């Protein structure tokens, strides 16, 4: 079965055509700057890569272009667009209504639309992607995979905020969590890996460190706590987001320094985090500068690792033990330095890093703890598109 996975943003569409159940990526690519006369579309199959710059005024044209590339006489990979039996869409917010992947119906689309208030920057674009795909791939079954769904297993004590209860009951103000497809994917990989070696995988902590960062505690495969909340702002220090902060700062900025509420929001989401601390948001630049002796960059790395350490400690307490921690996403997979800073002096939790193994890169699962480390430390590359394809395959082949 050929499944087209689509991740639609405001001006981008990421796509992958995946053959299931053998999980082979047939082709993939990205459209950037939709709405511009100089939009860019990339296409890759195996080692072959190409791109075009052209006028793509809207998502409908974008998806039609993707379809054209997939069916191209020279470089295409399918003969007929109906060869695509399923289109799997990433949708950021499923609110409390969706704890699982769903087939698209009118009701599902209406629910996604009504959840736009909770994710105004994402859900409307995700919905647009679905509607456009329905027009282009008329024979395909459309499926939606929600970022939040994986966290619907969290107990109420973890997802409720200690504010007047009616705000949750009447307005759905509570923690939802994000990056669910990534945490699910790597936690399942970790479970298979650890159990194959007769190890336990009952108490896991998965750490997703990309531009956005989050950490999840899992008991027997289910999320029991997570660092992102009502929006994707809480918790770890991210590329441009502050993560945890005392709300008093917000009111000081507004009442004493004259910021508007929108300016504070912009400041905390787009100008803070590693960018606010160092002037850079790319971890590679920050590491390079830190190595050259830049004190701000050194401190920012320390702060970043310290925040992650604190969450690992909290989640190990919530789990009453720890079998393994898993690093994933751009920084988690590639920054040996940050992993080392996080895992240093963590023997109280049974974590002992093997610095030689930590320095090696692997495209597969890399176990970077020492042989006698009680809890394992793993690096597992995430693959959100494959996870979406897996879930779309599962629900449509039932
Ligand atoms: P997104 O959340 O946009 O999917 P990614 O998971 O691709 O982000 O992660 C982006 C981050 O990964 C950037 O901060 C980038 O600097 C970092 N990164 C990528 N490669 C490396 C590397 N070799 N060393 C350190 N950081 C890296």
CSV table of C-alpha atoms and ligand atoms in Angstrom, one decimal, residues 210-212 281-284 287 329-331 334-335, ligand 1:
chain,number,residue,atom,x,y,z
A,210,UNK,CA,14.9,19.8,17.9
A,211,UNK,CA,13.9,23.5,17.4
A,212,UNK,CA,11.1,22.7,19.7
A,281,UNK,CA,19.4,29.4,17.7
A,282,UNK,CA,21.3,26.8,15.8
A,283,UNK,CA,23.0,24.4,18.2
A,284,UNK,CA,25.9,23.9,15.8
A,287,UNK,CA,28.6,24.7,20.3
A,329,UNK,CA,15.6,14.8,17.1
A,330,UNK,CA,18.2,17.2,15.5
A,331,UNK,CA,20.0,18.1,18.7
A,334,UNK,CA,23.6,14.9,16.9
A,335,UNK,CA,24.9,16.8,19.9
B,1,LIG,P1,12.7,20.6,13.9
B,1,LIG,O1,12.1,20.8,15.3
B,1,LIG,O2,12.6,21.9,13.1
B,1,LIG,O3,12.2,19.4,13.2
B,1,LIG,P2,15.3,19.3,14.1
B,1,LIG,O4,14.8,18.1,14.8
B,1,LIG,O5,15.7,19.2,12.7
B,1,LIG,O6,14.2,20.5,14.2
B,1,LIG,O7,16.5,20.0,15.0
B,1,LIG,C1,17.0,21.2,14.7
B,1,LIG,C2,18.2,21.4,15.6
B,1,LIG,O8,19.2,20.4,15.5
B,1,LIG,C3,19.0,22.7,15.3
B,1,LIG,O9,19.2,23.4,16.5
B,1,LIG,C4,20.3,22.2,14.8
B,1,LIG,O10,21.3,23.1,15.2
B,1,LIG,C5,20.4,20.9,15.5
B,1,LIG,N1,21.5,20.1,14.9
B,1,LIG,C6,21.4,19.5,13.7
B,1,LIG,N2,22.6,18.9,13.4
B,1,LIG,C7,23.4,19.1,14.5
B,1,LIG,C8,24.7,18.7,14.9
B,1,LIG,N3,25.5,18.0,14.0
B,1,LIG,N4,25.2,19.0,16.1
B,1,LIG,C9,24.4,19.8,16.9
B,1,LIG,N5,23.2,20.2,16.7
B,1,LIG,C10,22.7,19.8,15.5
